[in-house]
Coordinates of C-alpha atoms in Angstrom, one line a residue:
X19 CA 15.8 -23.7 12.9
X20 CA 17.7 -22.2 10.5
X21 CA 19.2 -22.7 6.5
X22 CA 17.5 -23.5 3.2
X23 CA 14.7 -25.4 4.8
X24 CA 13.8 -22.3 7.4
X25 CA 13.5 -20.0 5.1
X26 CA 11.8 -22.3 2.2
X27 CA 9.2 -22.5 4.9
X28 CA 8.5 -19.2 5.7
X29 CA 7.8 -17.8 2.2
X30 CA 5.8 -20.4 1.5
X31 CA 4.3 -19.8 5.0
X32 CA 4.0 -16.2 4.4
X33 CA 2.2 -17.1 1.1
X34 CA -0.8 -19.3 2.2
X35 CA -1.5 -17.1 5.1
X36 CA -1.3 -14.5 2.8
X37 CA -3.5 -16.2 0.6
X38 CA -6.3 -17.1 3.1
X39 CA -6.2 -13.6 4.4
X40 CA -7.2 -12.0 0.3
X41 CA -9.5 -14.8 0.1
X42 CA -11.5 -13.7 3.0
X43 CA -12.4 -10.4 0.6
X44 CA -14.3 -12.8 -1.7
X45 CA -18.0 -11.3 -2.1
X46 CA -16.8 -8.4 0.4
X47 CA -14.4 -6.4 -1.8
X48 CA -15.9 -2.5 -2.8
X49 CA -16.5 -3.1 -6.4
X50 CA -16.9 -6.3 -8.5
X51 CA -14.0 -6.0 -10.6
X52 CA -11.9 -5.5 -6.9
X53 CA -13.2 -8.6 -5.7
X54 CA -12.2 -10.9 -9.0
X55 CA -8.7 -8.8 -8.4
X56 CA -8.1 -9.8 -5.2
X57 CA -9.4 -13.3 -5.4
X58 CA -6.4 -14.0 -8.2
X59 CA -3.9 -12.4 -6.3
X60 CA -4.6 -14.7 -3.3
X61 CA -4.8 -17.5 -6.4
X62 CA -1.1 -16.3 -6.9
X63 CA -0.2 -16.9 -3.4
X64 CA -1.5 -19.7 -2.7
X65 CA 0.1 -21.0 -6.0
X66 CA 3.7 -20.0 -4.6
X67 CA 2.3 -21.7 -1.4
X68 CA 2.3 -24.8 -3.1
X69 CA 5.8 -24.7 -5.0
X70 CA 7.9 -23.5 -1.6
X71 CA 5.6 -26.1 0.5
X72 CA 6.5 -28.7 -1.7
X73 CA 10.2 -27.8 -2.0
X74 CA 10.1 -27.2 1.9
X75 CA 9.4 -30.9 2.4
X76 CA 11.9 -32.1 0.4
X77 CA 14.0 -30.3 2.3
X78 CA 13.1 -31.8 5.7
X79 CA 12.9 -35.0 4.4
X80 CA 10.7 -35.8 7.4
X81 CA 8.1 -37.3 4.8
X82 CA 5.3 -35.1 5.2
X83 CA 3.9 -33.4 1.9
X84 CA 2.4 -29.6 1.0
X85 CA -0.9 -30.7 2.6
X86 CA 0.5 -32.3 5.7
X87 CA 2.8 -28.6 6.3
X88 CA -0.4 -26.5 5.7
X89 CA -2.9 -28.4 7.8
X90 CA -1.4 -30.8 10.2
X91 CA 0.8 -28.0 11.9
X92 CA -0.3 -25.7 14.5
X93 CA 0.4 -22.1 15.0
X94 CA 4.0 -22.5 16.7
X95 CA 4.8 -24.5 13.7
X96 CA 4.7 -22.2 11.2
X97 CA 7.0 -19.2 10.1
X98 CA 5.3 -16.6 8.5
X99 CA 5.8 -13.1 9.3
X100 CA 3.5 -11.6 11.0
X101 CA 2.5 -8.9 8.6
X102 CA 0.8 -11.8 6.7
X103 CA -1.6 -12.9 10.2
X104 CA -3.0 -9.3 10.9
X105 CA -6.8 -9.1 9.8
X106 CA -7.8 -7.7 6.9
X107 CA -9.4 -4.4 8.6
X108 CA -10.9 -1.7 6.3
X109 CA -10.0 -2.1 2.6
X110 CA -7.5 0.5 3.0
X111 CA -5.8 -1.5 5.4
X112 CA -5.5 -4.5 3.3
X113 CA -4.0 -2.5 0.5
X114 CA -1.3 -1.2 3.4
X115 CA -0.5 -4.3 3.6
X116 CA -0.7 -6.2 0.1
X117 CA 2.1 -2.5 -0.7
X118 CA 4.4 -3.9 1.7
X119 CA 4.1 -7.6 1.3
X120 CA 4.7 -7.1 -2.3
X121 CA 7.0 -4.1 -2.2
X122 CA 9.3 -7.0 -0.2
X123 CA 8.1 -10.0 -2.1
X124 CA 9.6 -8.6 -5.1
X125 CA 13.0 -7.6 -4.7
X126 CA 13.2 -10.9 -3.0
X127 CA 11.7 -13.1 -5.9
X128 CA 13.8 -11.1 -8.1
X129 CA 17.2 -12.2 -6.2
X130 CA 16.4 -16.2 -5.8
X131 CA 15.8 -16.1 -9.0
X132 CA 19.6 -15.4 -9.6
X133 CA 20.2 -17.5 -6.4
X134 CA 22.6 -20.5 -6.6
X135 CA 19.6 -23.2 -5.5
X136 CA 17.8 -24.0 -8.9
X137 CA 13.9 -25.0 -7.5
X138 CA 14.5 -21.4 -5.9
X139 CA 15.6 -20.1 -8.7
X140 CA 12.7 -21.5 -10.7
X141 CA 10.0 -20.1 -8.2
X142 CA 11.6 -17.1 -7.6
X143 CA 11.7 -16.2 -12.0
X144 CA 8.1 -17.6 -11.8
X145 CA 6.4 -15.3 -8.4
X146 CA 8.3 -12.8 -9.3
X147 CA 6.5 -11.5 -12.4
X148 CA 3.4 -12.4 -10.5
X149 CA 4.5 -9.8 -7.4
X150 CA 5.3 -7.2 -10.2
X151 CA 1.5 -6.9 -10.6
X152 CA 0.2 -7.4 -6.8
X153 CA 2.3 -4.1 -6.1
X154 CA 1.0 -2.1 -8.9
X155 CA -2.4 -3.1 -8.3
X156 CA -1.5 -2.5 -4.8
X157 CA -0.1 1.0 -5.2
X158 CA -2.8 1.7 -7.2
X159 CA -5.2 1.9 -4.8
X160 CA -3.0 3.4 -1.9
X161 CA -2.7 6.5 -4.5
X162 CA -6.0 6.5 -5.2
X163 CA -7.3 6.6 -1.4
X164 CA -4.7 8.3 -0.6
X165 CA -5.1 11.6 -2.9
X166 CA -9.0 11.3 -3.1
X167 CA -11.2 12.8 -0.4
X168 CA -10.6 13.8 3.1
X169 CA -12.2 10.2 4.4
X170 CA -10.3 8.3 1.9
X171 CA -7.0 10.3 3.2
X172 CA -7.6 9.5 6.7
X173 CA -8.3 6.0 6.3
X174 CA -5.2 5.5 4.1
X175 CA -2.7 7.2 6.3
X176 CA -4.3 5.1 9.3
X177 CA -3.8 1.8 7.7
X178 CA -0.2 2.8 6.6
X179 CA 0.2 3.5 10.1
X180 CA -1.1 0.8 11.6
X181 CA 0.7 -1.8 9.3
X182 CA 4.0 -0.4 9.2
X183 CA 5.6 -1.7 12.5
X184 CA 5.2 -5.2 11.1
X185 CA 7.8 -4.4 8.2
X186 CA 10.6 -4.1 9.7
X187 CA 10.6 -8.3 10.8
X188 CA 10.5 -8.9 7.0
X189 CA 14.1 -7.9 6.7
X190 CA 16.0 -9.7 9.7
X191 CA 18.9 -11.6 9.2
X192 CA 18.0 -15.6 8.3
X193 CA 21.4 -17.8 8.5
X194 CA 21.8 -20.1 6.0
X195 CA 19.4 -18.4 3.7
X196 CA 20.5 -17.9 -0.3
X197 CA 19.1 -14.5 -0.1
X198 CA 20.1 -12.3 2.6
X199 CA 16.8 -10.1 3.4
X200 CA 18.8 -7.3 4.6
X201 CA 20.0 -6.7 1.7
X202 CA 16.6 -5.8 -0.2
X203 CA 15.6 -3.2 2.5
X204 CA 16.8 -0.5 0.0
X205 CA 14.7 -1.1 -3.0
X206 CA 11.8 -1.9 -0.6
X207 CA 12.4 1.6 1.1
X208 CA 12.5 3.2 -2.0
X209 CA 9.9 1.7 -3.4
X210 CA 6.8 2.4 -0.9
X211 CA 8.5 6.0 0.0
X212 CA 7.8 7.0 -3.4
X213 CA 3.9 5.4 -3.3
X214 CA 3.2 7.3 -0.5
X215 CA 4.7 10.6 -1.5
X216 CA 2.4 10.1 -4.9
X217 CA -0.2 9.5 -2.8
X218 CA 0.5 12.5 -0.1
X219 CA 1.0 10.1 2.5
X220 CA 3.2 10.1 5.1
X221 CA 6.0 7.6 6.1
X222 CA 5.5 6.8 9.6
X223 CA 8.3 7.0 11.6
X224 CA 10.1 4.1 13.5
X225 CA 9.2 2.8 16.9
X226 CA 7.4 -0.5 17.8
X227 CA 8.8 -3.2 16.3
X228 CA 7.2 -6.4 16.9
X229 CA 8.9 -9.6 15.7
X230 CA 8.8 -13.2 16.6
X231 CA 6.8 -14.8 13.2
X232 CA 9.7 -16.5 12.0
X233 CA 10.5 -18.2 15.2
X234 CA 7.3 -19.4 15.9
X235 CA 5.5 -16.8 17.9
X236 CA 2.7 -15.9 16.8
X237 CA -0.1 -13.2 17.4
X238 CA -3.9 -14.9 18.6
X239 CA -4.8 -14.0 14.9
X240 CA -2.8 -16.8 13.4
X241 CA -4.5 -19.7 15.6
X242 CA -8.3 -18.6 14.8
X243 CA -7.6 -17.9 11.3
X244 CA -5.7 -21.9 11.2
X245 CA -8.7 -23.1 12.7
X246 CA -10.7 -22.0 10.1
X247 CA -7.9 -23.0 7.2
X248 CA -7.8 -26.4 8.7
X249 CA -10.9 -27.8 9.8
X250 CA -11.9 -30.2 7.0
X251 CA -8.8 -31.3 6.8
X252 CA -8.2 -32.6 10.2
X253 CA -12.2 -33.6 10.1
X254 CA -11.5 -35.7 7.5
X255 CA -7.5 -37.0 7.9
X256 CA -6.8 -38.3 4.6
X257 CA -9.9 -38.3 2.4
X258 CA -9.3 -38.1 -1.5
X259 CA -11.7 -36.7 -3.4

């Protein structure tokens, strides 16, 4: 599966799961003000969710709707990356991963919104401002772990480590995509190397490189966290409220 309707669906796939992953911080975040923070970022994702979902089934032109691509698929259906599917961990995990997601979310908002497709466009000059403030907030904290105490260090350092591997799938080639995400590998790279020199962290270096999101294959994570995202839903096919 590949072109405009591919990668429509896996942004917007990347923001939901995204989205359900922040939310599961709400009344668990450190600090009060960190959990209202968080809960509006996933807001913001969810919110993108909805605009590349909906554009996404237009695209197919199967006749399914938002809803019917966010709760009626299952886990082979989707095409997030799977950055997006990990579990939240430790907090400083989370904000390993909300740094990269945004660091790449941004450069690649920035360029569909100068893309030749105009709903992409539109979304892309709308999430992009949006992702501007996930990775400051974002890189707020990594330099605040990161350059506080020894525990803080070590914690920071292992979550950079142990979400770094999935970064690398964020930037494989997509045919038929209006953005090539190859090409925003630079300012990403840039971007966190300069975080984590602020915060005295470490780049870890290459190795394992798992991949597979955007085809379908998923981690176990994906299907328990769907079960959880979906279970009304499919209790109740078709209820309005």
């Amino acid at each position: 599966m590949n072109g405009p309707f591919a990668f429509t669906l896996g942004l917007g796939d990347d923001a939901l799961i995204a989205a359900q992953r922040l939310a599961e911080w709400t009344t668990h975040a450190p600090e009060m003000e960190e959990d209202i923070a968080l809960a509006n970022i996933a807001l913001d994702q969810l919110g993108a969710a909805r605009l590349l979902l909906s554009y996404a089934a237009e695209l197919e032109g199967a006749g399914r709707d938002e809803d019917a691509l966010a709760y009626l698929r299952d886990d082979r259906e989707f095409r997030n990356c799977l950055l997006v599917e990990q579990p939240n961990g430790d907090f400083a995990v989370t904000m390993a991963k909300l740094l990269v997601l945004s660091a790449y979310q941004l450069p690649l908002y920035t360029a569909l919104a100068g893309c030749a497709d105009e709903r992409l466009a539109a979304i892309g000059a709308k999430t992009r401002k949006e992702s501007a403030y996930h990775l400051d907030h974002a890189a707020l904290w990594v330099r605040r772990l990161g350059d506080g105490t020894d525990e803080a260090h070590r914690r920071m350092q292992a979550g950079i480590d142990q979400v770094w591997p999935y970064a690398h799938e964020l930037f494989a080639a997509q045919p038929g995509a209006p953005v090539d995400p190859a090409t925003l590998r630079g300012d990403f790279d840039s971007t966190v190397a300069a975080v984590l020199a602020e915060a005295t962290l470490t780049l870890p270096e290459s190795g394992w490189v798992p991949a597979g999101g955007r085809d379908g294959v998923h981690t176990e994570h994906l299907s328990f966290l769907l079960a959880e995202m979906q279970v009304l839903h499919r209790a109740h096919p078709g209820a309005r409220w």
